[in-house]
Amino acid sequence: MTLAYLVTEDKSDVDILNKLLPERYLTNTQLVVGGGKYSAQSLAGTILAVKSMPVALVIDADTDDESAIQEKSELVHQLLYQASPGIPFKVFTAVPELEAVFCYQQSVLERILNTSINELTWQVARQHPKAFLTKNLGQEPLFIERILSSLDDEMIQLLQQHPLIQELTEFLDSVVCSEVFA
């Protein structure tokens, strides 16, 4: 039974979240590909207005400029607020993009790459995760598939500590698990 929707920009984002989110959230949450940033925002608003179901919208910031990120998040929040008749929703902005979760912990990134990296390389990976992973693992969606298939339980648990994944699970906990146990 669907109790909430999680809307993302593209299929690779759904694949990443499907792998990293705990099963208890996935059972009652429908992950939906928005087909681009603006289409995802529009779809999230439509779900709120028409289906009256809680929505988590995950979008890429495409920048690390804090003021630009805050401005963009507030704008999207206002747009969704207008569509939401009191239904819970939250906008999650991946900085600079969702692939950053793979670069969150140096030890996990080294296991993904199957080689050790120095501090400078790790910093570059954190600033430009998609470009870094593409350069080292191949084009998307190939590198996403390679990463996801290589993750073991320990690596998944470490990646689940990423702040965006933590915030997302807290939101889903409040809208999905509270409904299941109500």
PDB file of C-alpha atoms in Angstrom:
ATOM      1  CA  MET A   1       0.000   0.000   0.000  1.00  0.00           C
ATOM      2  CA  THR A   2       1.447   3.358  -1.017  1.00  0.00           C
ATOM      3  CA  LEU A   3       1.594   5.803   1.884  1.00  0.00           C
ATOM      4  CA  ALA A   4       4.064   8.285   0.354  1.00  0.00           C
ATOM      5  CA  TYR A   5       5.819   9.184  -2.877  1.00  0.00           C
ATOM      6  CA  LEU A   6       9.490   9.864  -3.403  1.00  0.00           C
ATOM      7  CA  VAL A   7      10.047  11.848  -6.610  1.00  0.00           C
ATOM      8  CA  THR A   8      13.495  12.181  -8.204  1.00  0.00           C
ATOM      9  CA  GLU A   9      14.938  13.745 -11.330  1.00  0.00           C
ATOM     10  CA  ASP A  10      15.997  10.566 -13.114  1.00  0.00           C
ATOM     11  CA  LYS A  11      16.171   6.776 -12.977  1.00  0.00           C
ATOM     12  CA  SER A  12      19.697   6.628 -11.572  1.00  0.00           C
ATOM     13  CA  ASP A  13      18.498   8.667  -8.570  1.00  0.00           C
ATOM     14  CA  VAL A  14      15.694   6.159  -7.987  1.00  0.00           C
ATOM     15  CA  ASP A  15      18.201   3.303  -8.271  1.00  0.00           C
ATOM     16  CA  ILE A  16      20.521   4.940  -5.715  1.00  0.00           C
ATOM     17  CA  LEU A  17      17.745   5.619  -3.207  1.00  0.00           C
ATOM     18  CA  ASN A  18      16.213   2.191  -3.739  1.00  0.00           C
ATOM     19  CA  LYS A  19      19.556   0.670  -2.717  1.00  0.00           C
ATOM     20  CA  LEU A  20      20.325   3.000   0.205  1.00  0.00           C
ATOM     21  CA  LEU A  21      16.971   3.462   1.916  1.00  0.00           C
ATOM     22  CA  PRO A  22      16.017   0.850   4.510  1.00  0.00           C
ATOM     23  CA  GLU A  23      13.420  -1.679   3.325  1.00  0.00           C
ATOM     24  CA  ARG A  24      10.856  -0.581   5.913  1.00  0.00           C
ATOM     25  CA  TYR A  25      10.476   2.719   4.026  1.00  0.00           C
ATOM     26  CA  LEU A  26      10.479   1.237   0.544  1.00  0.00           C
ATOM     27  CA  THR A  27       7.578  -1.110   1.255  1.00  0.00           C
ATOM     28  CA  ASN A  28       5.068   1.735   1.522  1.00  0.00           C
ATOM     29  CA  THR A  29       6.805   4.404  -0.565  1.00  0.00           C
ATOM     30  CA  GLN A  30       6.514   4.630  -4.329  1.00  0.00           C
ATOM     31  CA  LEU A  31       9.712   5.888  -5.973  1.00  0.00           C
ATOM     32  CA  VAL A  32       8.934   7.870  -9.110  1.00  0.00           C
ATOM     33  CA  VAL A  33      11.180   9.238 -11.874  1.00  0.00           C
ATOM     34  CA  GLY A  34      10.286  12.835 -12.642  1.00  0.00           C
ATOM     35  CA  GLY A  35      12.120  13.030 -15.956  1.00  0.00           C
ATOM     36  CA  GLY A  36      14.260  16.069 -15.162  1.00  0.00           C
ATOM     37  CA  LYS A  37      14.399  18.719 -12.457  1.00  0.00           C
ATOM     38  CA  TYR A  38      11.369  20.779 -13.503  1.00  0.00           C
ATOM     39  CA  SER A  39       9.269  17.770 -14.439  1.00  0.00           C
ATOM     40  CA  ALA A  40      10.026  16.247 -11.029  1.00  0.00           C
ATOM     41  CA  GLN A  41       8.907  19.440  -9.290  1.00  0.00           C
ATOM     42  CA  SER A  42       5.715  19.517 -11.349  1.00  0.00           C
ATOM     43  CA  LEU A  43       5.019  15.839 -10.671  1.00  0.00           C
ATOM     44  CA  ALA A  44       5.517  16.340  -6.926  1.00  0.00           C
ATOM     45  CA  GLY A  45       2.989  19.187  -6.978  1.00  0.00           C
ATOM     46  CA  THR A  46       0.510  17.097  -8.959  1.00  0.00           C
ATOM     47  CA  ILE A  47       0.784  14.193  -6.506  1.00  0.00           C
ATOM     48  CA  LEU A  48       0.178  16.551  -3.584  1.00  0.00           C
ATOM     49  CA  ALA A  49      -2.812  18.221  -5.236  1.00  0.00           C
ATOM     50  CA  VAL A  50      -4.472  15.208  -6.869  1.00  0.00           C
ATOM     51  CA  LYS A  51      -3.543  12.186  -4.758  1.00  0.00           C
ATOM     52  CA  SER A  52      -3.253  14.041  -1.425  1.00  0.00           C
ATOM     53  CA  MET A  53      -0.312  11.835  -0.457  1.00  0.00           C
ATOM     54  CA  PRO A  54       2.924  12.853   1.317  1.00  0.00           C
ATOM     55  CA  VAL A  55       5.789  13.618  -1.061  1.00  0.00           C
ATOM     56  CA  ALA A  56       9.563  13.704  -0.711  1.00  0.00           C
ATOM     57  CA  LEU A  57      11.172  15.503  -3.655  1.00  0.00           C
ATOM     58  CA  VAL A  58      14.893  14.859  -4.182  1.00  0.00           C
ATOM     59  CA  ILE A  59      16.609  17.256  -6.579  1.00  0.00           C
ATOM     60  CA  ASP A  60      20.215  18.089  -7.391  1.00  0.00           C
ATOM     61  CA  ALA A  61      21.503  21.518  -6.369  1.00  0.00           C
ATOM     62  CA  ASP A  62      23.939  21.541  -9.305  1.00  0.00           C
ATOM     63  CA  THR A  63      26.048  23.925  -7.208  1.00  0.00           C
ATOM     64  CA  ASP A  64      27.729  24.174  -3.821  1.00  0.00           C
ATOM     65  CA  ASP A  65      26.867  27.870  -3.383  1.00  0.00           C
ATOM     66  CA  GLU A  66      24.939  27.930  -0.081  1.00  0.00           C
ATOM     67  CA  SER A  67      22.870  31.027  -0.869  1.00  0.00           C
ATOM     68  CA  ALA A  68      21.862  29.688  -4.301  1.00  0.00           C
ATOM     69  CA  ILE A  69      20.932  26.339  -2.732  1.00  0.00           C
ATOM     70  CA  GLN A  70      18.825  27.999  -0.041  1.00  0.00           C
ATOM     71  CA  GLU A  71      17.089  30.273  -2.553  1.00  0.00           C
ATOM     72  CA  LYS A  72      16.310  27.366  -4.879  1.00  0.00           C
ATOM     73  CA  SER A  73      15.041  25.173  -2.020  1.00  0.00           C
ATOM     74  CA  GLU A  74      12.782  27.937  -0.719  1.00  0.00           C
ATOM     75  CA  LEU A  75      11.359  28.582  -4.191  1.00  0.00           C
ATOM     76  CA  VAL A  76      10.552  24.903  -4.774  1.00  0.00           C
ATOM     77  CA  HIS A  77       9.097  24.663  -1.262  1.00  0.00           C
ATOM     78  CA  GLN A  78       6.792  27.621  -1.961  1.00  0.00           C
ATOM     79  CA  LEU A  79       5.643  26.107  -5.254  1.00  0.00           C
ATOM     80  CA  LEU A  80       4.805  22.797  -3.586  1.00  0.00           C
ATOM     81  CA  TYR A  81       3.194  24.514  -0.601  1.00  0.00           C
ATOM     82  CA  GLN A  82       0.660  26.097  -2.957  1.00  0.00           C
ATOM     83  CA  ALA A  83      -0.248  22.639  -4.285  1.00  0.00           C
ATOM     84  CA  SER A  84      -0.368  21.002  -0.864  1.00  0.00           C
ATOM     85  CA  PRO A  85      -3.717  21.085   0.937  1.00  0.00           C
ATOM     86  CA  GLY A  86      -2.008  20.451   4.292  1.00  0.00           C
ATOM     87  CA  ILE A  87      -0.343  17.258   3.076  1.00  0.00           C
ATOM     88  CA  PRO A  88       3.216  16.675   4.389  1.00  0.00           C
ATOM     89  CA  PHE A  89       6.004  17.194   1.880  1.00  0.00           C
ATOM     90  CA  LYS A  90       9.677  18.016   1.949  1.00  0.00           C
ATOM     91  CA  VAL A  91      12.236  19.121  -0.608  1.00  0.00           C
ATOM     92  CA  PHE A  92      15.639  17.437  -0.313  1.00  0.00           C
ATOM     93  CA  THR A  93      18.475  19.102  -2.173  1.00  0.00           C
ATOM     94  CA  ALA A  94      21.500  16.933  -2.948  1.00  0.00           C
ATOM     95  CA  VAL A  95      24.673  19.042  -2.933  1.00  0.00           C
ATOM     96  CA  PRO A  96      25.934  19.265  -5.581  1.00  0.00           C
ATOM     97  CA  GLU A  97      24.174  16.098  -6.851  1.00  0.00           C
ATOM     98  CA  LEU A  98      22.868  12.827  -5.435  1.00  0.00           C
ATOM     99  CA  GLU A  99      25.993  10.935  -6.524  1.00  0.00           C
ATOM    100  CA  ALA A 100      27.753  12.827  -3.701  1.00  0.00           C
ATOM    101  CA  VAL A 101      26.555  10.123  -1.306  1.00  0.00           C
ATOM    102  CA  PHE A 102      29.163   7.788  -2.813  1.00  0.00           C
ATOM    103  CA  CYS A 103      31.922  10.289  -1.999  1.00  0.00           C
ATOM    104  CA  TYR A 104      30.765  11.012   1.553  1.00  0.00           C
ATOM    105  CA  GLN A 105      33.216   8.672   3.288  1.00  0.00           C
ATOM    106  CA  GLN A 106      36.712   8.253   1.905  1.00  0.00           C
ATOM    107  CA  SER A 107      36.922   4.594   2.944  1.00  0.00           C
ATOM    108  CA  VAL A 108      33.741   3.731   1.031  1.00  0.00           C
ATOM    109  CA  LEU A 109      34.866   5.659  -2.045  1.00  0.00           C
ATOM    110  CA  GLU A 110      38.177   3.777  -1.982  1.00  0.00           C
ATOM    111  CA  ARG A 111      36.305   0.465  -1.880  1.00  0.00           C
ATOM    112  CA  ILE A 112      34.089   1.586  -4.766  1.00  0.00           C
ATOM    113  CA  LEU A 113      37.157   2.571  -6.804  1.00  0.00           C
ATOM    114  CA  ASN A 114      39.105  -0.459  -5.592  1.00  0.00           C
ATOM    115  CA  THR A 115      42.127   1.738  -4.863  1.00  0.00           C
ATOM    116  CA  SER A 116      43.335   4.116  -2.182  1.00  0.00           C
ATOM    117  CA  ILE A 117      43.045   7.853  -2.781  1.00  0.00           C
ATOM    118  CA  ASN A 118      44.749  10.828  -1.186  1.00  0.00           C
ATOM    119  CA  GLU A 119      43.037  13.724   0.578  1.00  0.00           C
ATOM    120  CA  LEU A 120      43.174  16.018  -2.467  1.00  0.00           C
ATOM    121  CA  THR A 121      41.555  13.409  -4.728  1.00  0.00           C
ATOM    122  CA  TRP A 122      38.839  12.853  -2.126  1.00  0.00           C
ATOM    123  CA  GLN A 123      38.153  16.599  -1.985  1.00  0.00           C
ATOM    124  CA  VAL A 124      37.855  16.745  -5.788  1.00  0.00           C
ATOM    125  CA  ALA A 125      35.461  13.783  -5.682  1.00  0.00           C
ATOM    126  CA  ARG A 126      33.321  15.521  -3.055  1.00  0.00           C
ATOM    127  CA  GLN A 127      33.157  18.763  -5.052  1.00  0.00           C
ATOM    128  CA  HIS A 128      32.389  17.142  -8.420  1.00  0.00           C
ATOM    129  CA  PRO A 129      31.077  13.642  -7.638  1.00  0.00           C
ATOM    130  CA  LYS A 130      29.342  12.824 -10.918  1.00  0.00           C
ATOM    131  CA  ALA A 131      32.264  14.038 -13.056  1.00  0.00           C
ATOM    132  CA  PHE A 132      34.765  12.230 -10.813  1.00  0.00           C
ATOM    133  CA  LEU A 133      32.846   8.949 -10.873  1.00  0.00           C
ATOM    134  CA  THR A 134      32.302   9.182 -14.635  1.00  0.00           C
ATOM    135  CA  LYS A 135      36.022   9.750 -15.193  1.00  0.00           C
ATOM    136  CA  ASN A 136      36.986   6.812 -12.986  1.00  0.00           C
ATOM    137  CA  LEU A 137      34.167   4.313 -13.568  1.00  0.00           C
ATOM    138  CA  GLY A 138      32.610   5.087 -16.955  1.00  0.00           C
ATOM    139  CA  GLN A 139      29.545   6.883 -18.229  1.00  0.00           C
ATOM    140  CA  GLU A 140      26.218   7.054 -16.427  1.00  0.00           C
ATOM    141  CA  PRO A 141      24.190   4.848 -15.961  1.00  0.00           C
ATOM    142  CA  LEU A 142      27.036   2.321 -16.216  1.00  0.00           C
ATOM    143  CA  PHE A 143      28.973   3.696 -13.251  1.00  0.00           C
ATOM    144  CA  ILE A 144      25.823   3.792 -11.102  1.00  0.00           C
ATOM    145  CA  GLU A 145      25.127   0.131 -11.880  1.00  0.00           C
ATOM    146  CA  ARG A 146      28.752  -0.774 -11.126  1.00  0.00           C
ATOM    147  CA  ILE A 147      28.672   1.046  -7.801  1.00  0.00           C
ATOM    148  CA  LEU A 148      25.316  -0.330  -6.679  1.00  0.00           C
ATOM    149  CA  SER A 149      26.258  -3.904  -7.548  1.00  0.00           C
ATOM    150  CA  SER A 150      29.520  -3.588  -5.596  1.00  0.00           C
ATOM    151  CA  LEU A 151      27.958  -2.327  -2.353  1.00  0.00           C
ATOM    152  CA  ASP A 152      27.905  -4.730   0.557  1.00  0.00           C
ATOM    153  CA  ASP A 153      25.863  -4.306   3.758  1.00  0.00           C
ATOM    154  CA  GLU A 154      28.688  -2.551   5.595  1.00  0.00           C
ATOM    155  CA  MET A 155      29.164  -0.029   2.783  1.00  0.00           C
ATOM    156  CA  ILE A 156      25.411   0.595   2.598  1.00  0.00           C
ATOM    157  CA  GLN A 157      25.289   1.272   6.334  1.00  0.00           C
ATOM    158  CA  LEU A 158      28.125   3.782   5.999  1.00  0.00           C
ATOM    159  CA  LEU A 159      26.451   5.505   3.029  1.00  0.00           C
ATOM    160  CA  GLN A 160      23.188   5.687   4.983  1.00  0.00           C
ATOM    161  CA  GLN A 161      24.982   8.065   7.357  1.00  0.00           C
ATOM    162  CA  HIS A 162      25.046  10.756   4.651  1.00  0.00           C
ATOM    163  CA  PRO A 163      23.002  13.740   5.933  1.00  0.00           C
ATOM    164  CA  LEU A 164      20.615  13.692   2.956  1.00  0.00           C
ATOM    165  CA  ILE A 165      19.838   9.992   3.465  1.00  0.00           C
ATOM    166  CA  GLN A 166      19.393  10.614   7.203  1.00  0.00           C
ATOM    167  CA  GLU A 167      16.976  13.518   6.604  1.00  0.00           C
ATOM    168  CA  LEU A 168      15.067  11.520   4.018  1.00  0.00           C
ATOM    169  CA  THR A 169      14.641   8.539   6.349  1.00  0.00           C
ATOM    170  CA  GLU A 170      13.475  10.868   9.144  1.00  0.00           C
ATOM    171  CA  PHE A 171      10.821  12.355   6.851  1.00  0.00           C
ATOM    172  CA  LEU A 172       9.688   8.943   5.617  1.00  0.00           C
ATOM    173  CA  ASP A 173       9.656   7.704   9.203  1.00  0.00           C
ATOM    174  CA  SER A 174       7.259  10.517  10.101  1.00  0.00           C
ATOM    175  CA  VAL A 175       4.858   9.924   7.184  1.00  0.00           C
ATOM    176  CA  VAL A 176       5.177   6.206   6.402  1.00  0.00           C
ATOM    177  CA  CYS A 177       6.027   4.418   9.632  1.00  0.00           C
ATOM    178  CA  SER A 178       3.634   6.540  11.702  1.00  0.00           C
ATOM    179  CA  GLU A 179       0.803   5.491   9.328  1.00  0.00           C
ATOM    180  CA  VAL A 180       1.787   1.822   9.454  1.00  0.00           C
ATOM    181  CA  PHE A 181       1.795   1.767  13.246  1.00  0.00           C
ATOM    182  CA  ALA A 182      -1.277   3.995  13.691  1.00  0.00           C
TER     183      ALA A 182
END
